[in-house]
């Protein structure tokens, strides 16, 4: 009887409840089981050619020795580390205005020097890109504040700072028109960054950004409740995703059917207020009841509370400024929200505090613990 053997390697780690797929060979038609500490994790049967593919869900956090068993034969299949997936979430990122001046003086990595190590240590990192990124377009006529950054600045946000996903659902993404907005999406893609909440049409804007890591499928959706005229996406019209309940609920339900974790990022609330308003609370309730795991927020430019309204769920009402010119009282306080995730939802969270300072007052600097 041929002992079973693996032809695939164990992943370096998996989140609790994450998918583990093992491939190998055994006697044709033989039953194959995966065991750890006397506990059966999964079983399958080899095909007629002796090949098998075994899919299991990882147990709770820990270090697990795996054994493959087939008939009377057992073999060591290695050890698997199981730990939570860490999502880092930050607030508003503006690569133009005063940040653009700092980048011109000190280079595109300058805003990220203090926070890049922490963001890169996370498994996934998301923020709100509150500007266009393009060399084309003109400021929107009649709009008081218009922001635009250069492509090199966005490349640094992805490749140096480690951002994986950016929300485009806000009131500045189309500051320089639709051509510049499409450029923003293209430059993000080139930098290895997925975008949520904006696209070449409403259907594209509603399509979640999906990342798979640690055996988990994580879907990101984003919606703007701060909607300058002409910013909304439409059929065949590029723009941002509006925070309409009739859009949010079906989007989240659809994403949840195929994802283990759904993260929803809202642009909402009132500027420079420190508590969520009822509109924020209503949108968060809708997202959570539709299947969201984590709800994030930005726009107030100051920090608002992080709450756990339901078991295994989390809401960060406002993550404040991050890489952003901060001059008003309270807007310099910022940080990195770190959410620990498994297939069952939120397993814990923490917050790395930071203060925005440095040249031009745009650089988030982590506060020593």
GROMACS .gro file of C-alpha atoms in nm:
model
  369
    1UNK     CA    1   0.000   0.000   0.000
    2UNK     CA    2   0.159   0.329  -0.114
    3UNK     CA    3   0.191   0.582   0.168
    4UNK     CA    4   0.037   0.923   0.096
    5UNK     CA    5   0.267   1.209   0.005
    6UNK     CA    6   0.223   1.580  -0.056
    7UNK     CA    7   0.307   1.743  -0.387
    8UNK     CA    8   0.213   2.091  -0.263
    9UNK     CA    9   0.368   2.292   0.020
   10UNK     CA   10   0.182   2.418   0.323
   11UNK     CA   11   0.128   2.795   0.319
   12UNK     CA   12   0.343   2.997   0.561
   13UNK     CA   13   0.031   3.084   0.761
   14UNK     CA   14  -0.347   3.077   0.744
   15UNK     CA   15  -0.612   3.280   0.926
   16UNK     CA   16  -0.857   3.101   1.158
   17UNK     CA   17  -1.119   2.942   0.935
   18UNK     CA   18  -0.910   3.011   0.627
   19UNK     CA   19  -0.896   2.766   0.339
   20UNK     CA   20  -0.609   2.518   0.320
   21UNK     CA   21  -0.569   2.315   0.002
   22UNK     CA   22  -0.331   2.019  -0.002
   23UNK     CA   23  -0.245   1.818  -0.311
   24UNK     CA   24  -0.065   1.486  -0.317
   25UNK     CA   25  -0.062   1.123  -0.417
   26UNK     CA   26  -0.175   0.798  -0.257
   27UNK     CA   27  -0.288   0.455  -0.371
   28UNK     CA   28  -0.551   0.487  -0.645
   29UNK     CA   29  -0.896   0.521  -0.487
   30UNK     CA   30  -0.757   0.520  -0.134
   31UNK     CA   31  -0.911   0.730   0.142
   32UNK     CA   32  -0.684   1.011   0.263
   33UNK     CA   33  -0.731   1.199   0.592
   34UNK     CA   34  -0.564   1.504   0.742
   35UNK     CA   35  -0.521   1.480   1.118
   36UNK     CA   36  -0.378   1.715   1.380
   37UNK     CA   37  -0.339   1.618   1.745
   38UNK     CA   38  -0.576   1.329   1.702
   39UNK     CA   39  -0.844   1.554   1.548
   40UNK     CA   40  -0.974   1.483   1.198
   41UNK     CA   41  -0.959   1.804   0.995
   42UNK     CA   42  -1.071   1.668   0.659
   43UNK     CA   43  -1.072   1.369   0.429
   44UNK     CA   44  -1.101   1.280   0.062
   45UNK     CA   45  -1.028   0.994  -0.177
   46UNK     CA   46  -0.750   0.966  -0.432
   47UNK     CA   47  -0.853   0.938  -0.793
   48UNK     CA   48  -0.780   0.657  -1.028
   49UNK     CA   49  -0.440   0.808  -1.100
   50UNK     CA   50  -0.362   0.828  -0.726
   51UNK     CA   51  -0.385   1.205  -0.707
   52UNK     CA   52  -0.586   1.378  -0.437
   53UNK     CA   53  -0.686   1.732  -0.349
   54UNK     CA   54  -0.785   1.792   0.012
   55UNK     CA   55  -0.963   2.112   0.119
   56UNK     CA   56  -0.998   2.201   0.485
   57UNK     CA   57  -1.064   2.504   0.700
   58UNK     CA   58  -0.793   2.606   0.944
   59UNK     CA   59  -0.862   2.566   1.316
   60UNK     CA   60  -0.827   2.847   1.571
   61UNK     CA   61  -0.497   3.030   1.619
   62UNK     CA   62  -0.200   2.812   1.703
   63UNK     CA   63   0.079   2.601   1.558
   64UNK     CA   64  -0.049   2.267   1.431
   65UNK     CA   65   0.142   1.952   1.331
   66UNK     CA   66  -0.033   1.787   1.036
   67UNK     CA   67  -0.037   1.417   0.961
   68UNK     CA   68  -0.162   1.251   0.644
   69UNK     CA   69  -0.321   0.910   0.694
   70UNK     CA   70  -0.421   0.658   0.431
   71UNK     CA   71  -0.506   0.306   0.539
   72UNK     CA   72  -0.244   0.198   0.791
   73UNK     CA   73   0.016   0.444   0.656
   74UNK     CA   74   0.078   0.785   0.812
   75UNK     CA   75   0.326   1.055   0.714
   76UNK     CA   76   0.429   1.388   0.863
   77UNK     CA   77   0.275   1.668   0.655
   78UNK     CA   78   0.450   1.955   0.830
   79UNK     CA   79   0.336   2.230   1.064
   80UNK     CA   80   0.088   2.508   0.994
   81UNK     CA   81   0.081   2.842   1.172
   82UNK     CA   82  -0.270   2.978   1.220
   83UNK     CA   83  -0.303   3.344   1.315
   84UNK     CA   84  -0.550   3.627   1.246
   85UNK     CA   85  -0.530   3.820   0.922
   86UNK     CA   86  -0.434   4.178   1.009
   87UNK     CA   87  -0.609   4.458   0.821
   88UNK     CA   88  -0.459   4.807   0.856
   89UNK     CA   89  -0.705   5.089   0.787
   90UNK     CA   90  -0.624   5.459   0.762
   91UNK     CA   91  -0.818   5.774   0.680
   92UNK     CA   92  -0.787   6.050   0.423
   93UNK     CA   93  -0.492   6.055   0.184
   94UNK     CA   94  -0.439   6.365  -0.029
   95UNK     CA   95  -0.137   6.354  -0.258
   96UNK     CA   96  -0.187   6.710  -0.381
   97UNK     CA   97  -0.206   7.047  -0.206
   98UNK     CA   98   0.049   7.071   0.080
   99UNK     CA   99   0.139   6.703   0.050
  100UNK     CA  100   0.233   6.769  -0.312
  101UNK     CA  101   0.462   7.050  -0.201
  102UNK     CA  102   0.633   6.822   0.052
  103UNK     CA  103   0.676   6.552  -0.212
  104UNK     CA  104   0.828   6.804  -0.455
  105UNK     CA  105   1.078   6.904  -0.186
  106UNK     CA  106   1.160   6.566  -0.029
  107UNK     CA  107   1.041   6.293  -0.268
  108UNK     CA  108   0.731   6.070  -0.294
  109UNK     CA  109   0.828   5.850   0.001
  110UNK     CA  110   0.849   6.140   0.245
  111UNK     CA  111   0.487   6.134   0.374
  112UNK     CA  112   0.513   5.762   0.454
  113UNK     CA  113   0.852   5.737   0.625
  114UNK     CA  114   0.718   5.683   0.978
  115UNK     CA  115   0.414   5.469   0.900
  116UNK     CA  116   0.532   5.252   0.610
  117UNK     CA  117   0.684   4.979   0.832
  118UNK     CA  118   0.358   4.937   1.025
  119UNK     CA  119   0.147   4.933   0.709
  120UNK     CA  120   0.377   4.680   0.544
  121UNK     CA  121   0.360   4.449   0.847
  122UNK     CA  122  -0.015   4.420   0.802
  123UNK     CA  123  -0.150   4.159   0.563
  124UNK     CA  124  -0.380   4.409   0.391
  125UNK     CA  125  -0.393   4.789   0.410
  126UNK     CA  126  -0.668   5.027   0.299
  127UNK     CA  127  -0.713   5.404   0.294
  128UNK     CA  128  -0.927   5.675   0.135
  129UNK     CA  129  -0.764   5.848  -0.163
  130UNK     CA  130  -0.907   6.198  -0.148
  131UNK     CA  131  -0.765   6.342  -0.470
  132UNK     CA  132  -0.724   6.278  -0.838
  133UNK     CA  133  -0.392   6.133  -0.958
  134UNK     CA  134  -0.316   6.255  -1.307
  135UNK     CA  135  -0.123   6.506  -1.514
  136UNK     CA  136  -0.439   6.586  -1.709
  137UNK     CA  137  -0.757   6.780  -1.643
  138UNK     CA  138  -0.849   7.118  -1.496
  139UNK     CA  139  -0.989   7.209  -1.153
  140UNK     CA  140  -1.366   7.174  -1.138
  141UNK     CA  141  -1.517   7.517  -1.188
  142UNK     CA  142  -1.678   7.663  -0.879
  143UNK     CA  143  -1.543   7.400  -0.637
  144UNK     CA  144  -1.369   7.556  -0.337
  145UNK     CA  145  -1.109   7.284  -0.282
  146UNK     CA  146  -0.965   7.073  -0.564
  147UNK     CA  147  -0.684   6.822  -0.510
  148UNK     CA  148  -0.456   6.644  -0.758
  149UNK     CA  149  -0.140   6.442  -0.702
  150UNK     CA  150   0.123   6.306  -0.937
  151UNK     CA  151   0.150   5.940  -1.042
  152UNK     CA  152   0.486   5.892  -0.868
  153UNK     CA  153   0.320   5.980  -0.538
  154UNK     CA  154   0.062   5.706  -0.580
  155UNK     CA  155   0.328   5.457  -0.686
  156UNK     CA  156   0.508   5.523  -0.356
  157UNK     CA  157   0.184   5.471  -0.162
  158UNK     CA  158   0.156   5.122  -0.307
  159UNK     CA  159   0.511   5.000  -0.351
  160UNK     CA  160   0.677   5.173  -0.055
  161UNK     CA  161   0.397   5.232   0.196
  162UNK     CA  162   0.224   4.900   0.126
  163UNK     CA  163  -0.132   5.013   0.056
  164UNK     CA  164  -0.334   4.738  -0.111
  165UNK     CA  165  -0.677   4.897  -0.153
  166UNK     CA  166  -0.796   5.257  -0.186
  167UNK     CA  167  -1.148   5.393  -0.168
  168UNK     CA  168  -1.229   5.641  -0.443
  169UNK     CA  169  -1.580   5.708  -0.309
  170UNK     CA  170  -1.543   6.066  -0.186
  171UNK     CA  171  -1.593   6.430  -0.278
  172UNK     CA  172  -1.248   6.488  -0.436
  173UNK     CA  173  -1.188   6.194  -0.672
  174UNK     CA  174  -1.331   6.386  -0.968
  175UNK     CA  175  -1.185   6.727  -0.881
  176UNK     CA  176  -1.006   6.736  -1.218
  177UNK     CA  177  -1.272   6.573  -1.431
  178UNK     CA  178  -1.346   6.226  -1.561
  179UNK     CA  179  -1.030   6.184  -1.768
  180UNK     CA  180  -0.817   6.247  -1.460
  181UNK     CA  181  -1.041   6.014  -1.259
  182UNK     CA  182  -0.986   5.730  -1.508
  183UNK     CA  183  -0.614   5.810  -1.492
  184UNK     CA  184  -0.633   5.769  -1.113
  185UNK     CA  185  -0.768   5.417  -1.150
  186UNK     CA  186  -0.503   5.330  -1.408
  187UNK     CA  187  -0.217   5.462  -1.195
  188UNK     CA  188  -0.347   5.276  -0.889
  189UNK     CA  189  -0.355   4.951  -1.086
  190UNK     CA  190   0.002   5.007  -1.206
  191UNK     CA  191   0.108   5.057  -0.844
  192UNK     CA  192  -0.050   4.724  -0.744
  193UNK     CA  193  -0.339   4.893  -0.564
  194UNK     CA  194  -0.700   4.782  -0.602
  195UNK     CA  195  -0.972   5.048  -0.599
  196UNK     CA  196  -1.321   5.038  -0.452
  197UNK     CA  197  -1.613   5.274  -0.483
  198UNK     CA  198  -1.525   5.424  -0.820
  199UNK     CA  199  -1.507   5.310  -1.178
  200UNK     CA  200  -1.575   5.368  -1.545
  201UNK     CA  201  -1.947   5.308  -1.483
  202UNK     CA  202  -2.182   5.255  -1.192
  203UNK     CA  203  -2.153   4.878  -1.238
  204UNK     CA  204  -1.774   4.904  -1.211
  205UNK     CA  205  -1.798   5.133  -0.908
  206UNK     CA  206  -2.023   4.881  -0.736
  207UNK     CA  207  -1.789   4.589  -0.807
  208UNK     CA  208  -1.591   4.497  -0.495
  209UNK     CA  209  -1.214   4.490  -0.483
  210UNK     CA  210  -1.128   4.137  -0.374
  211UNK     CA  211  -0.805   4.025  -0.210
  212UNK     CA  212  -0.725   3.670  -0.102
  213UNK     CA  213  -0.469   3.615   0.171
  214UNK     CA  214  -0.430   3.385   0.467
  215UNK     CA  215  -0.686   3.152   0.311
  216UNK     CA  216  -0.955   3.421   0.336
  217UNK     CA  217  -1.136   3.604   0.059
  218UNK     CA  218  -1.181   3.969   0.160
  219UNK     CA  219  -1.415   4.195  -0.039
  220UNK     CA  220  -1.392   4.576  -0.020
  221UNK     CA  221  -1.682   4.807  -0.111
  222UNK     CA  222  -1.696   5.186  -0.081
  223UNK     CA  223  -1.969   5.451  -0.094
  224UNK     CA  224  -1.978   5.830  -0.076
  225UNK     CA  225  -2.251   6.017   0.111
  226UNK     CA  226  -2.079   6.348   0.024
  227UNK     CA  227  -2.168   6.392  -0.340
  228UNK     CA  228  -2.077   6.703  -0.542
  229UNK     CA  229  -2.290   6.747  -0.852
  230UNK     CA  230  -2.166   6.526  -1.133
  231UNK     CA  231  -1.951   6.295  -0.918
  232UNK     CA  232  -2.191   5.999  -0.914
  233UNK     CA  233  -2.119   5.713  -1.151
  234UNK     CA  234  -2.396   5.609  -1.388
  235UNK     CA  235  -2.461   5.362  -1.670
  236UNK     CA  236  -2.158   5.412  -1.890
  237UNK     CA  237  -2.057   5.721  -1.688
  238UNK     CA  238  -1.737   5.717  -1.482
  239UNK     CA  239  -1.764   5.833  -1.123
  240UNK     CA  240  -1.805   5.737  -0.759
  241UNK     CA  241  -2.045   5.502  -0.586
  242UNK     CA  242  -2.331   5.689  -0.410
  243UNK     CA  243  -2.433   5.582  -0.060
  244UNK     CA  244  -2.788   5.490  -0.155
  245UNK     CA  245  -2.948   5.217   0.060
  246UNK     CA  246  -3.091   5.050  -0.251
  247UNK     CA  247  -2.734   5.009  -0.378
  248UNK     CA  248  -2.556   4.927  -0.053
  249UNK     CA  249  -2.775   4.642   0.071
  250UNK     CA  250  -2.769   4.424  -0.244
  251UNK     CA  251  -2.399   4.495  -0.303
  252UNK     CA  252  -2.302   4.382   0.046
  253UNK     CA  253  -2.525   4.075   0.035
  254UNK     CA  254  -2.380   3.975  -0.303
  255UNK     CA  255  -2.021   4.025  -0.183
  256UNK     CA  256  -2.085   3.825   0.133
  257UNK     CA  257  -2.205   3.524  -0.064
  258UNK     CA  258  -1.858   3.475  -0.212
  259UNK     CA  259  -1.632   3.638   0.050
  260UNK     CA  260  -1.540   3.542   0.405
  261UNK     CA  261  -1.503   3.906   0.513
  262UNK     CA  262  -1.670   4.218   0.371
  263UNK     CA  263  -1.520   4.560   0.444
  264UNK     CA  264  -1.730   4.868   0.363
  265UNK     CA  265  -1.568   5.214   0.354
  266UNK     CA  266  -1.800   5.516   0.373
  267UNK     CA  267  -1.733   5.883   0.308
  268UNK     CA  268  -1.985   6.039   0.543
  269UNK     CA  269  -2.056   6.256   0.845
  270UNK     CA  270  -1.986   6.620   0.926
  271UNK     CA  271  -1.646   6.785   0.910
  272UNK     CA  272  -1.461   6.839   1.238
  273UNK     CA  273  -1.724   6.665   1.451
  274UNK     CA  274  -1.612   6.402   1.696
  275UNK     CA  275  -1.924   6.183   1.714
  276UNK     CA  276  -2.118   6.002   1.440
  277UNK     CA  277  -2.452   6.144   1.339
  278UNK     CA  278  -2.772   5.950   1.283
  279UNK     CA  279  -2.715   5.925   0.908
  280UNK     CA  280  -2.382   5.750   0.970
  281UNK     CA  281  -2.546   5.516   1.218
  282UNK     CA  282  -2.827   5.428   0.977
  283UNK     CA  283  -2.585   5.349   0.693
  284UNK     CA  284  -2.366   5.140   0.925
  285UNK     CA  285  -2.667   4.943   1.050
  286UNK     CA  286  -2.769   4.874   0.691
  287UNK     CA  287  -2.422   4.756   0.593
  288UNK     CA  288  -2.385   4.533   0.898
  289UNK     CA  289  -2.730   4.380   0.866
  290UNK     CA  290  -2.657   4.307   0.499
  291UNK     CA  291  -2.341   4.112   0.588
  292UNK     CA  292  -2.055   4.358   0.634
  293UNK     CA  293  -1.786   4.256   0.881
  294UNK     CA  294  -1.601   4.587   0.912
  295UNK     CA  295  -1.738   4.937   0.846
  296UNK     CA  296  -1.487   5.220   0.806
  297UNK     CA  297  -1.548   5.592   0.770
  298UNK     CA  298  -1.381   5.916   0.666
  299UNK     CA  299  -1.464   6.281   0.580
  300UNK     CA  300  -1.486   6.450   0.923
  301UNK     CA  301  -1.102   6.495   0.915
  302UNK     CA  302  -1.090   6.410   1.287
  303UNK     CA  303  -1.100   6.080   1.469
  304UNK     CA  304  -1.434   5.942   1.582
  305UNK     CA  305  -1.482   5.634   1.803
  306UNK     CA  306  -1.417   5.273   1.711
  307UNK     CA  307  -1.704   5.054   1.829
  308UNK     CA  308  -1.799   4.686   1.838
  309UNK     CA  309  -2.179   4.708   1.791
  310UNK     CA  310  -2.228   4.335   1.732
  311UNK     CA  311  -2.026   4.019   1.801
  312UNK     CA  312  -1.741   3.980   1.550
  313UNK     CA  313  -1.822   4.317   1.387
  314UNK     CA  314  -1.649   4.656   1.403
  315UNK     CA  315  -1.727   5.017   1.304
  316UNK     CA  316  -1.466   5.294   1.286
  317UNK     CA  317  -1.683   5.602   1.245
  318UNK     CA  318  -1.404   5.828   1.120
  319UNK     CA  319  -1.036   5.753   1.074
  320UNK     CA  320  -0.956   6.123   1.033
  321UNK     CA  321  -0.675   6.263   0.824
  322UNK     CA  322  -0.371   6.050   0.748
  323UNK     CA  323  -0.147   6.184   0.473
  324UNK     CA  324  -0.314   6.523   0.458
  325UNK     CA  325  -0.236   6.886   0.537
  326UNK     CA  326  -0.367   6.921   0.893
  327UNK     CA  327  -0.405   7.271   1.037
  328UNK     CA  328  -0.744   7.282   1.213
  329UNK     CA  329  -0.772   7.180   1.582
  330UNK     CA  330  -0.789   6.803   1.622
  331UNK     CA  331  -0.708   6.722   1.261
  332UNK     CA  332  -0.345   6.636   1.341
  333UNK     CA  333  -0.448   6.338   1.556
  334UNK     CA  334  -0.453   6.021   1.350
  335UNK     CA  335  -0.335   5.662   1.349
  336UNK     CA  336  -0.359   5.314   1.201
  337UNK     CA  337  -0.652   5.092   1.293
  338UNK     CA  338  -0.539   4.729   1.308
  339UNK     CA  339  -0.822   4.476   1.281
  340UNK     CA  340  -0.759   4.106   1.343
  341UNK     CA  341  -0.981   3.888   1.126
  342UNK     CA  342  -1.081   3.526   1.078
  343UNK     CA  343  -1.354   3.354   0.882
  344UNK     CA  344  -1.597   3.422   1.166
  345UNK     CA  345  -1.531   3.797   1.160
  346UNK     CA  346  -1.345   4.038   1.387
  347UNK     CA  347  -1.125   3.863   1.644
  348UNK     CA  348  -0.978   4.180   1.795
  349UNK     CA  349  -0.845   4.524   1.713
  350UNK     CA  350  -0.594   4.786   1.817
  351UNK     CA  351  -0.496   5.140   1.722
  352UNK     CA  352  -0.147   5.275   1.657
  353UNK     CA  353  -0.168   5.644   1.740
  354UNK     CA  354   0.008   5.900   1.524
  355UNK     CA  355   0.034   6.278   1.494
  356UNK     CA  356   0.061   6.464   1.164
  357UNK     CA  357   0.364   6.695   1.152
  358UNK     CA  358   0.692   6.732   0.969
  359UNK     CA  359   0.757   6.959   0.672
  360UNK     CA  360   0.438   7.131   0.553
  361UNK     CA  361   0.248   6.949   0.830
  362UNK     CA  362   0.159   6.644   0.619
  363UNK     CA  363   0.353   6.349   0.759
  364UNK     CA  364   0.182   6.105   1.001
  365UNK     CA  365   0.431   6.008   1.271
  366UNK     CA  366   0.366   5.712   1.496
  367UNK     CA  367   0.354   5.790   1.867
  368UNK     CA  368   0.577   5.571   2.081
  369UNK     CA  369   0.378   5.327   2.287
   0.00000   0.00000   0.00000
